[in-house]
PDB file of C-alpha atoms in Angstrom:
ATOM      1  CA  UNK V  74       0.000   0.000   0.000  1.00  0.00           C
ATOM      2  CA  UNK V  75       1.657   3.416  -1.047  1.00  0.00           C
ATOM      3  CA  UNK V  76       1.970   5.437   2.136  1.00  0.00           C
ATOM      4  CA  UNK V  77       3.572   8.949   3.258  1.00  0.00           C
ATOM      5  CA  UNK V  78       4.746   9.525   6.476  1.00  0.00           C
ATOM      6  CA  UNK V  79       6.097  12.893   7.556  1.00  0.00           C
ATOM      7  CA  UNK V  80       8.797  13.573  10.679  1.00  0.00           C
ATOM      8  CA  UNK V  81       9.115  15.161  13.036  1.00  0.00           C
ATOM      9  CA  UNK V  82       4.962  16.183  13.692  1.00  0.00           C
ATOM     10  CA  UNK V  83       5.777  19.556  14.962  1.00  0.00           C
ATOM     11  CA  UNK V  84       9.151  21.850  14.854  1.00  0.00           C
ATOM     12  CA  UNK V  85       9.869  24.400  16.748  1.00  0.00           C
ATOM     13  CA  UNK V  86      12.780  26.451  16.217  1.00  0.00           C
ATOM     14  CA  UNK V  87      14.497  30.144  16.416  1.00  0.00           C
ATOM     15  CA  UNK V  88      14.990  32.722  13.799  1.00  0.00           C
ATOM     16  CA  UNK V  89      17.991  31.754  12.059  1.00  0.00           C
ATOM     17  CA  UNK V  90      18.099  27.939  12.965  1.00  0.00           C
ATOM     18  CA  UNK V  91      18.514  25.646  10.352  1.00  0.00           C
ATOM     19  CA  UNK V  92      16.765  22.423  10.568  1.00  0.00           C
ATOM     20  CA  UNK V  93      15.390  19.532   7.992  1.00  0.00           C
ATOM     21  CA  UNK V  94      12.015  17.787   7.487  1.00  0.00           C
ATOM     22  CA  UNK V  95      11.869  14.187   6.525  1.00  0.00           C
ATOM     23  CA  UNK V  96       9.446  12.751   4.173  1.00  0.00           C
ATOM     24  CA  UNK V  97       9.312   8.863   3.754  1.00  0.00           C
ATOM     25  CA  UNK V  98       7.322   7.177   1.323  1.00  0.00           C
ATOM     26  CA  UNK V  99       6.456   3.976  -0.175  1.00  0.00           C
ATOM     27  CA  UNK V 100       5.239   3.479  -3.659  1.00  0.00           C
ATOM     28  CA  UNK V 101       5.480   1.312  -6.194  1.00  0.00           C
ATOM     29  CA  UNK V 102       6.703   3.473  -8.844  1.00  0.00           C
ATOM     30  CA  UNK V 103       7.567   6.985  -7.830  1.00  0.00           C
ATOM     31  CA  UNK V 104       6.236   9.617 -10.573  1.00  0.00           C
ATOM     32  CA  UNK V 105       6.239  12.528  -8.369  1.00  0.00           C
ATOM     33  CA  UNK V 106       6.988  14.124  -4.924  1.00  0.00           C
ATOM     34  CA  UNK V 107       5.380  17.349  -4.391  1.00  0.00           C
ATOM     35  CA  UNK V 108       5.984  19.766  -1.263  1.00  0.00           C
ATOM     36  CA  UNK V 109       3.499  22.051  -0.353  1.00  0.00           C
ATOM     37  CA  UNK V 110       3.147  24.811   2.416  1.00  0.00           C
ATOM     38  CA  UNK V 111      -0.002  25.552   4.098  1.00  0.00           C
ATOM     39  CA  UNK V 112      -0.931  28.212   6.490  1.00  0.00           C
ATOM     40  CA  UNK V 113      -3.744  28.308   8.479  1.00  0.00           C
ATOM     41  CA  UNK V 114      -7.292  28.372   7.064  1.00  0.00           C
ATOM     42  CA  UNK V 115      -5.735  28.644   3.313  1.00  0.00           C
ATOM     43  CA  UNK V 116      -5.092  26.024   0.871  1.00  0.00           C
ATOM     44  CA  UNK V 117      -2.094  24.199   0.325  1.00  0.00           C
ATOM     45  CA  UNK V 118       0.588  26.242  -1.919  1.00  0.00           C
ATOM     46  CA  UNK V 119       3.118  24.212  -4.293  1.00  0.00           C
ATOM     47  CA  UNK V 120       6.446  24.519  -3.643  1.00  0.00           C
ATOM     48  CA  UNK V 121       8.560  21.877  -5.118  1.00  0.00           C
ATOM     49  CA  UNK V 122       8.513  19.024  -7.433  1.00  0.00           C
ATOM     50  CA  UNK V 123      10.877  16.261  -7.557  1.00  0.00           C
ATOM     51  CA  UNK V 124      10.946  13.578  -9.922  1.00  0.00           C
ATOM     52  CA  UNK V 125      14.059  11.108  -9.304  1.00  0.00           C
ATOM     53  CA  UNK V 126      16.353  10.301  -6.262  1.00  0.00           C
ATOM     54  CA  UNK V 127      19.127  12.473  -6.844  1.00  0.00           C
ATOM     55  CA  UNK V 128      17.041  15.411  -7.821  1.00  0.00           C
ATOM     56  CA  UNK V 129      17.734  19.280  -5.646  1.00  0.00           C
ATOM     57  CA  UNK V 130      15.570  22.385  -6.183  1.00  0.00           C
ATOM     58  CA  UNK V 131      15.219  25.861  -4.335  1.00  0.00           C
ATOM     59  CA  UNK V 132      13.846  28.819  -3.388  1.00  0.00           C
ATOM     60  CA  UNK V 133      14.775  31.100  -1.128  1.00  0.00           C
ATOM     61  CA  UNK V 134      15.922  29.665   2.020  1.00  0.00           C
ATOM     62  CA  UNK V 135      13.874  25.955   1.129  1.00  0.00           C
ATOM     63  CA  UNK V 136      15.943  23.428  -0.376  1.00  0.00           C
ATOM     64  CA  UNK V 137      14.210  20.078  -0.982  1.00  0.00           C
ATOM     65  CA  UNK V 138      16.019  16.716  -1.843  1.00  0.00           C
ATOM     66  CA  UNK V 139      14.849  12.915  -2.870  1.00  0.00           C
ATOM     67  CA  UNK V 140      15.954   9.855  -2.559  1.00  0.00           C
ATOM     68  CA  UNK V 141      14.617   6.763  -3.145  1.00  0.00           C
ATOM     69  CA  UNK V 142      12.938   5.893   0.125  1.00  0.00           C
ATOM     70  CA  UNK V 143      12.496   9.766   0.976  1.00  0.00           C
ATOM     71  CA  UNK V 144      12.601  13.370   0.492  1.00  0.00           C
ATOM     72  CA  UNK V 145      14.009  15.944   2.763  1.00  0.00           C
ATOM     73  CA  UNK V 146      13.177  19.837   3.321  1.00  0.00           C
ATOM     74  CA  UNK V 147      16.018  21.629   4.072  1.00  0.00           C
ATOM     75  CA  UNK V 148      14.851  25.186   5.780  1.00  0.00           C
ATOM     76  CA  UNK V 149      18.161  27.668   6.459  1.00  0.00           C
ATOM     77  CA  UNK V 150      18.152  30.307   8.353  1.00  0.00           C
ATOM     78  CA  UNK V 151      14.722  30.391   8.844  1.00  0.00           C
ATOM     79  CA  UNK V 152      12.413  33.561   9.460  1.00  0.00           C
ATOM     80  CA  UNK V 153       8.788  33.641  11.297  1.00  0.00           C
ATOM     81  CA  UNK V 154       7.411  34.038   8.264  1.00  0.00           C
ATOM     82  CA  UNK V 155       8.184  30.461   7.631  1.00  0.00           C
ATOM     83  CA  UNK V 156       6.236  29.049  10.019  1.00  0.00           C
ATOM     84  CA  UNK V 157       3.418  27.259   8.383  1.00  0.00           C
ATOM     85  CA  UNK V 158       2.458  23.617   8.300  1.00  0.00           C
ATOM     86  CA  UNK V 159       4.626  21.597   5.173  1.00  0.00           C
ATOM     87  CA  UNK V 160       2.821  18.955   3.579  1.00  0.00           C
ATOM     88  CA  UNK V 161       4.632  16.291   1.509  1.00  0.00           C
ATOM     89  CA  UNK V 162       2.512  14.285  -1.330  1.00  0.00           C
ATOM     90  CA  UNK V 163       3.718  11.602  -3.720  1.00  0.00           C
ATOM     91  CA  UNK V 164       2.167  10.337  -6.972  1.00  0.00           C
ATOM     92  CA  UNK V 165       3.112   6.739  -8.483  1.00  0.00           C
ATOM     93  CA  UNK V 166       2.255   3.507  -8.371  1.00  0.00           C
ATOM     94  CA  UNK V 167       0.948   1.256 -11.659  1.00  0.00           C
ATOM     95  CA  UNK V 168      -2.688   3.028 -12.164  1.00  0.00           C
ATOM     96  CA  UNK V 169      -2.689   6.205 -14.120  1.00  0.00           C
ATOM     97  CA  UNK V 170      -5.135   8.172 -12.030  1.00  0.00           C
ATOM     98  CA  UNK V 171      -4.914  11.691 -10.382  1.00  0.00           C
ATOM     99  CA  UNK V 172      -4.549  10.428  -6.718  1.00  0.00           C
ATOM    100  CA  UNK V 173      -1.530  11.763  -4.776  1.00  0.00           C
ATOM    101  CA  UNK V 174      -1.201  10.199  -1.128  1.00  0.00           C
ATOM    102  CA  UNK V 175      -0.442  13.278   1.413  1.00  0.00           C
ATOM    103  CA  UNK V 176       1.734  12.390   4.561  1.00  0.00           C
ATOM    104  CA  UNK V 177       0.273  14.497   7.661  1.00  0.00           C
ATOM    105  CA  UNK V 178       2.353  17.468   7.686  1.00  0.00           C
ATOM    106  CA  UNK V 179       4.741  19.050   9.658  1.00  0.00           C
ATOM    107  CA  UNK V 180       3.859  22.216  11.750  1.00  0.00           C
ATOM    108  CA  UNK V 181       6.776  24.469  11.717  1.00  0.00           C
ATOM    109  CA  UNK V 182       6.960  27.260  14.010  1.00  0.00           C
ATOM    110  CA  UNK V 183       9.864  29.834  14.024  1.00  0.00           C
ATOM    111  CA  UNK V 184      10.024  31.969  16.951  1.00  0.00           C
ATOM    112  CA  UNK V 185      11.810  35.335  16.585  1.00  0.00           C
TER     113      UNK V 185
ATOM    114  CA  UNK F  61      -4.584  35.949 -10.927  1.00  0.00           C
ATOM    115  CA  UNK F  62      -7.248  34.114  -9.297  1.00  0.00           C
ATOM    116  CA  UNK F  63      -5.583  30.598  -9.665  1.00  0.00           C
ATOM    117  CA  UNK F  64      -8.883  28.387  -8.098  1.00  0.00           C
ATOM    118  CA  UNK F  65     -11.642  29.974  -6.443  1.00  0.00           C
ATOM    119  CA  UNK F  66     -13.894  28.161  -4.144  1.00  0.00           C
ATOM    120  CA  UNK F  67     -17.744  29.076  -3.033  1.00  0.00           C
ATOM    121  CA  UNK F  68     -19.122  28.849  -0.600  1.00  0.00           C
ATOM    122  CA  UNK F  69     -15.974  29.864   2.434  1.00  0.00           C
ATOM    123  CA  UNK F  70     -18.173  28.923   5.242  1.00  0.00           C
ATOM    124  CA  UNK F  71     -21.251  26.628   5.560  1.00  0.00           C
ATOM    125  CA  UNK F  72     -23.660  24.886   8.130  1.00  0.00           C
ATOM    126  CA  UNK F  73     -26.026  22.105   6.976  1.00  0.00           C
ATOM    127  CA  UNK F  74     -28.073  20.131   8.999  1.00  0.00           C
ATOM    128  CA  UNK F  75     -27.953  16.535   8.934  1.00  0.00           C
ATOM    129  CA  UNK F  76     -30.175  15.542   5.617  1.00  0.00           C
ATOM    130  CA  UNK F  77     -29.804  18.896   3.729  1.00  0.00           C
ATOM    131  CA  UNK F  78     -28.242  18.955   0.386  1.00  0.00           C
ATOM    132  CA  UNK F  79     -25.893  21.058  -1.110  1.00  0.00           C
ATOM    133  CA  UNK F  80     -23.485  22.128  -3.551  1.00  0.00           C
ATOM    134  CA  UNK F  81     -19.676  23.078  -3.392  1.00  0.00           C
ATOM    135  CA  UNK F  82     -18.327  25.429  -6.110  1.00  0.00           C
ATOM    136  CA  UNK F  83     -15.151  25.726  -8.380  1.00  0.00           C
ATOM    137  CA  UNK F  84     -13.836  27.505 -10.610  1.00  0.00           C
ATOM    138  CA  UNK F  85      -9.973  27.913 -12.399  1.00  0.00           C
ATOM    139  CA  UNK F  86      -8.405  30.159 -14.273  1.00  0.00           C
ATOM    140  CA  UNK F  87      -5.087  28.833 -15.434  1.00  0.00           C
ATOM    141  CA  UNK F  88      -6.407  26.587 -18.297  1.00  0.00           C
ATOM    142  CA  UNK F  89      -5.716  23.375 -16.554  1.00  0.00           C
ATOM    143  CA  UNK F  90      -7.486  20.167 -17.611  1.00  0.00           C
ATOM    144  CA  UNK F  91      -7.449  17.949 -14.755  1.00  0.00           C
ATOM    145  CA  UNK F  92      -9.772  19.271 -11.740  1.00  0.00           C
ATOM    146  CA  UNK F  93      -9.927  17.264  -7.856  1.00  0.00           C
ATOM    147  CA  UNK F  94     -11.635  17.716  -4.919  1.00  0.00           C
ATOM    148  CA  UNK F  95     -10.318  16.651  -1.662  1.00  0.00           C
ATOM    149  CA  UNK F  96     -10.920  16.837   2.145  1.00  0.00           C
ATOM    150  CA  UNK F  97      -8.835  17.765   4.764  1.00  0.00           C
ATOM    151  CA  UNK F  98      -9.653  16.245   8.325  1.00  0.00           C
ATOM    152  CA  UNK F  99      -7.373  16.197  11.580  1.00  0.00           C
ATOM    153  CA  UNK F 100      -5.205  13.462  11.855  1.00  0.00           C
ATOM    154  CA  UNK F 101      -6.395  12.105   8.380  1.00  0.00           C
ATOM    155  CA  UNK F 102      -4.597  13.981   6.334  1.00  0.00           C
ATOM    156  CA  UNK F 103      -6.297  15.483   2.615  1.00  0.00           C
ATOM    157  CA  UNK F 104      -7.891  12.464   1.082  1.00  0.00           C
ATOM    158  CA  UNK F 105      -9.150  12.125  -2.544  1.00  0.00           C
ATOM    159  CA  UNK F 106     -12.712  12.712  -3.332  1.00  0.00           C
ATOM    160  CA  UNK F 107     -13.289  12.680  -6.863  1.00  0.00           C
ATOM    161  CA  UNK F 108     -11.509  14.072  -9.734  1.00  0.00           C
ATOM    162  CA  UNK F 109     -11.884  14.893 -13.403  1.00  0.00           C
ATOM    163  CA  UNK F 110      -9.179  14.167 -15.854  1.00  0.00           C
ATOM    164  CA  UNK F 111     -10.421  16.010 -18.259  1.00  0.00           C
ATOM    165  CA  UNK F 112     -13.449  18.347 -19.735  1.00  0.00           C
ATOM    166  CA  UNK F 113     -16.040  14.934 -19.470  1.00  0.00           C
ATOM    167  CA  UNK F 114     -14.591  12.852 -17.597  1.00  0.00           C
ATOM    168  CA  UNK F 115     -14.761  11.879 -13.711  1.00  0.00           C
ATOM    169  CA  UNK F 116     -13.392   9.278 -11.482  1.00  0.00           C
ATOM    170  CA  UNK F 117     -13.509   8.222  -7.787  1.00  0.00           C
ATOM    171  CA  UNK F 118     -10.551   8.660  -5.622  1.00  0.00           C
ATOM    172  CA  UNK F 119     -10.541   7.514  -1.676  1.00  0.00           C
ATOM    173  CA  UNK F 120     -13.525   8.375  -0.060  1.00  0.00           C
ATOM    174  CA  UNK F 121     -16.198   8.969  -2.470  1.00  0.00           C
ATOM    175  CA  UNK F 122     -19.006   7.627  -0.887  1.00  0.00           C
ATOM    176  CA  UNK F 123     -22.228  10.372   0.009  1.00  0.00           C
ATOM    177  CA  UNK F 124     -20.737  12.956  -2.973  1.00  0.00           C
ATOM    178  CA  UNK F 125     -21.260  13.082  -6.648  1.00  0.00           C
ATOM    179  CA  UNK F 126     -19.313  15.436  -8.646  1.00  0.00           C
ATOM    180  CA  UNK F 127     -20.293  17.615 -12.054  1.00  0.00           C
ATOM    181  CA  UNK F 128     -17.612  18.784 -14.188  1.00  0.00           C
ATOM    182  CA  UNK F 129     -19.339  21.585 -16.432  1.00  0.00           C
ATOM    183  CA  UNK F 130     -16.854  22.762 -18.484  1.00  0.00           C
ATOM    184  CA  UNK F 131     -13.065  23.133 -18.733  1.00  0.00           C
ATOM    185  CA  UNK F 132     -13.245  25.576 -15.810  1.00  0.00           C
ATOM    186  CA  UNK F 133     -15.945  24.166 -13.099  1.00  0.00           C
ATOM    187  CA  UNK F 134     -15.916  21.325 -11.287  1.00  0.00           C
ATOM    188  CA  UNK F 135     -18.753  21.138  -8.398  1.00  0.00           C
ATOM    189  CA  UNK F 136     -19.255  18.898  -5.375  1.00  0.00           C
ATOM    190  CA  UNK F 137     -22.622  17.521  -4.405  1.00  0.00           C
ATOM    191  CA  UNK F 138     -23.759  16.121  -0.835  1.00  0.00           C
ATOM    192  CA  UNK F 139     -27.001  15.003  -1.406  1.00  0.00           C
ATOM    193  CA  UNK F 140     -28.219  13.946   2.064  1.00  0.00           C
ATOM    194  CA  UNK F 141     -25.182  15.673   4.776  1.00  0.00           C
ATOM    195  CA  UNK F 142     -24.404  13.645   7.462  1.00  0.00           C
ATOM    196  CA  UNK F 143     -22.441  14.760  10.469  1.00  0.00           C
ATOM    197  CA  UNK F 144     -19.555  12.614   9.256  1.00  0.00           C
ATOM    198  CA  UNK F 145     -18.660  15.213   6.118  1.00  0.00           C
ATOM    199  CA  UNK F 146     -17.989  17.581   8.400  1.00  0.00           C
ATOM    200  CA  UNK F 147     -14.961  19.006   7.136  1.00  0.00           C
ATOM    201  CA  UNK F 148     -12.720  21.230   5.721  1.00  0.00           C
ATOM    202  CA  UNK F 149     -13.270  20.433   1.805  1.00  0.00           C
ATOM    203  CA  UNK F 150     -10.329  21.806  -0.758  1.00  0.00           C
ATOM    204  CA  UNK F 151     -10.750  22.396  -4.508  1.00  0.00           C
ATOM    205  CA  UNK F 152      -7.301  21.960  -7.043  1.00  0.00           C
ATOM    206  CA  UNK F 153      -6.558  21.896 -10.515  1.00  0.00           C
ATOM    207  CA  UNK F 154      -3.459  20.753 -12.745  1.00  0.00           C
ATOM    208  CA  UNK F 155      -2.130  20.381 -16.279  1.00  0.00           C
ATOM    209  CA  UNK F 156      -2.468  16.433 -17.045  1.00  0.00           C
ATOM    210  CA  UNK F 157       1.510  15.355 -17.694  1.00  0.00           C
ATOM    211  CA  UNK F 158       2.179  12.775 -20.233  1.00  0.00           C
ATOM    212  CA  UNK F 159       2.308  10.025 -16.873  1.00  0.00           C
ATOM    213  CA  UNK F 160      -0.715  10.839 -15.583  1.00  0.00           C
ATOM    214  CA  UNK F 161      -1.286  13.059 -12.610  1.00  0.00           C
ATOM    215  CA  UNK F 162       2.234  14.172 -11.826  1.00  0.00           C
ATOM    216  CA  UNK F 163       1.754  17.344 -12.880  1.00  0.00           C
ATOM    217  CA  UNK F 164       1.661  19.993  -9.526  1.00  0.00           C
ATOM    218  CA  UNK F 165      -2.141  20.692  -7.978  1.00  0.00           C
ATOM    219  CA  UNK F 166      -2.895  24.123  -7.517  1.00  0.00           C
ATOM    220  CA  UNK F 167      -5.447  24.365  -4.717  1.00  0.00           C
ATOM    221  CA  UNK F 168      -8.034  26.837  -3.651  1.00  0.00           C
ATOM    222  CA  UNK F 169      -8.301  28.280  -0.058  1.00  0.00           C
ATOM    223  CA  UNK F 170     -11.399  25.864   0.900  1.00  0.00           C
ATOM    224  CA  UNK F 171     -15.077  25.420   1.906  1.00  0.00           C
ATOM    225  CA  UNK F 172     -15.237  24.844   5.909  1.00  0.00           C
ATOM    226  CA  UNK F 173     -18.746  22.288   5.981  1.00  0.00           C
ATOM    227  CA  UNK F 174     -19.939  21.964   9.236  1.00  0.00           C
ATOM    228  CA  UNK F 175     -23.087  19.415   9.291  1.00  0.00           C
ATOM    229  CA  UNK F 176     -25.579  19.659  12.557  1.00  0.00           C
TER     230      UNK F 176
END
């Protein structure tokens, strides 16, 4: 059964305190590995796609890496505006349908 | 840019009422989904449309029927609320890539349902 499991549940950290989140999955057949960010009451907004274990992208101080049992979310130097809840989502397996499994998030808060 | 925009924001039902979710996207995108979002369960796959005339079941379809009316609407139906679709219910849209769904959702801001 594909499944997404996200670590730690909740992060709390100071301004300027790097950290990583950890994204695990299992799928037969990894097409896609999507991280979102989601702040409270608003929807989830894309942030990164990564298609093959090996595969680094960026922006701004969010650098997200995959291998082939898991992803990671690298946050540097973070600010308070970064605190939001980071949702990881993969799409795969031998069906050629629309569904991506979510993990359940990780709440980052970054106190100033 | 509007991206996806959701209607109603807010809504209380009682138990047996019907009603309908909007959507609506702006970014040309074929494929269309509508999920909820519960604590502790994570956003699970309601239904979703492919393309303009075509929709499929995802996870937990049971108690909603979907209508895709054109390339930009796709609206969710509760026919008979129960307390149990209470719920926090997200609209998305994406380009269809050549493997399917691996394209990145673009999701609306969300319908909070609750259901008396």
């Amino acid at each position: 059964e594909d499944q997404v499991t996200q670590s730690p549940e909740a992060l709390r950290l100071q301004e300027g305190e790097s950290s990583s989140l950890n994204c695990s999955y299992t799928v037969s057949g990894l097409r896609g590995l999507f991280w979102y960010r989601q702040d409270p009451g608003k929807g989830p907004e894309f942030l990164f796609t990564l298609y093959s274990a090996g595969e680094e992208k960026e922006k701004e101080r969010l650098k997200a890496t995959l291998t082939k049992k898991e992803s990671f979310l690298h946050i540097t130097a973070p600010k308070p505006e970064d605190s939001a809840t980071y949702l990881c989502a993969v799409f795969g397996g031998s069906s050629n349908t629309g569904k991506l499994i979510f993990g359940q998030g990780t709440t980052l808060q970054v106190k100033p | 840019n509007a991206g996806v925009t959701q209607t109603p924001k807010f809504q209380v039902l009682k138990t047996g009422q019907s009603m309908t979710l909007q959507c609506a996207q702006d970014m040309n995108h074929n494929s269309m989904y509508w999920y909820r979002q519960d604590p502790g369960m994570g956003l699970r796959l309601i239904y979703y449309s492919a393309s303009e005339g075509t929709t499929d079941k995802g996870e937990v379809p049971n108690g909603y029927n979907v209508s895709r009316l054109n390339k930009r609407e796709f609206s969710l139906r509760l026919e008979s609320a129960a307390p149990s679709q209470t719920s926090v219910y997200f609209c998305a849209s994406s380009e269809w890539g050549t493997l399917g769904g691996n394209q990145p959702q673009h999701f609306g801001d969300g319908t909070r349902l609750s259901i008396l």
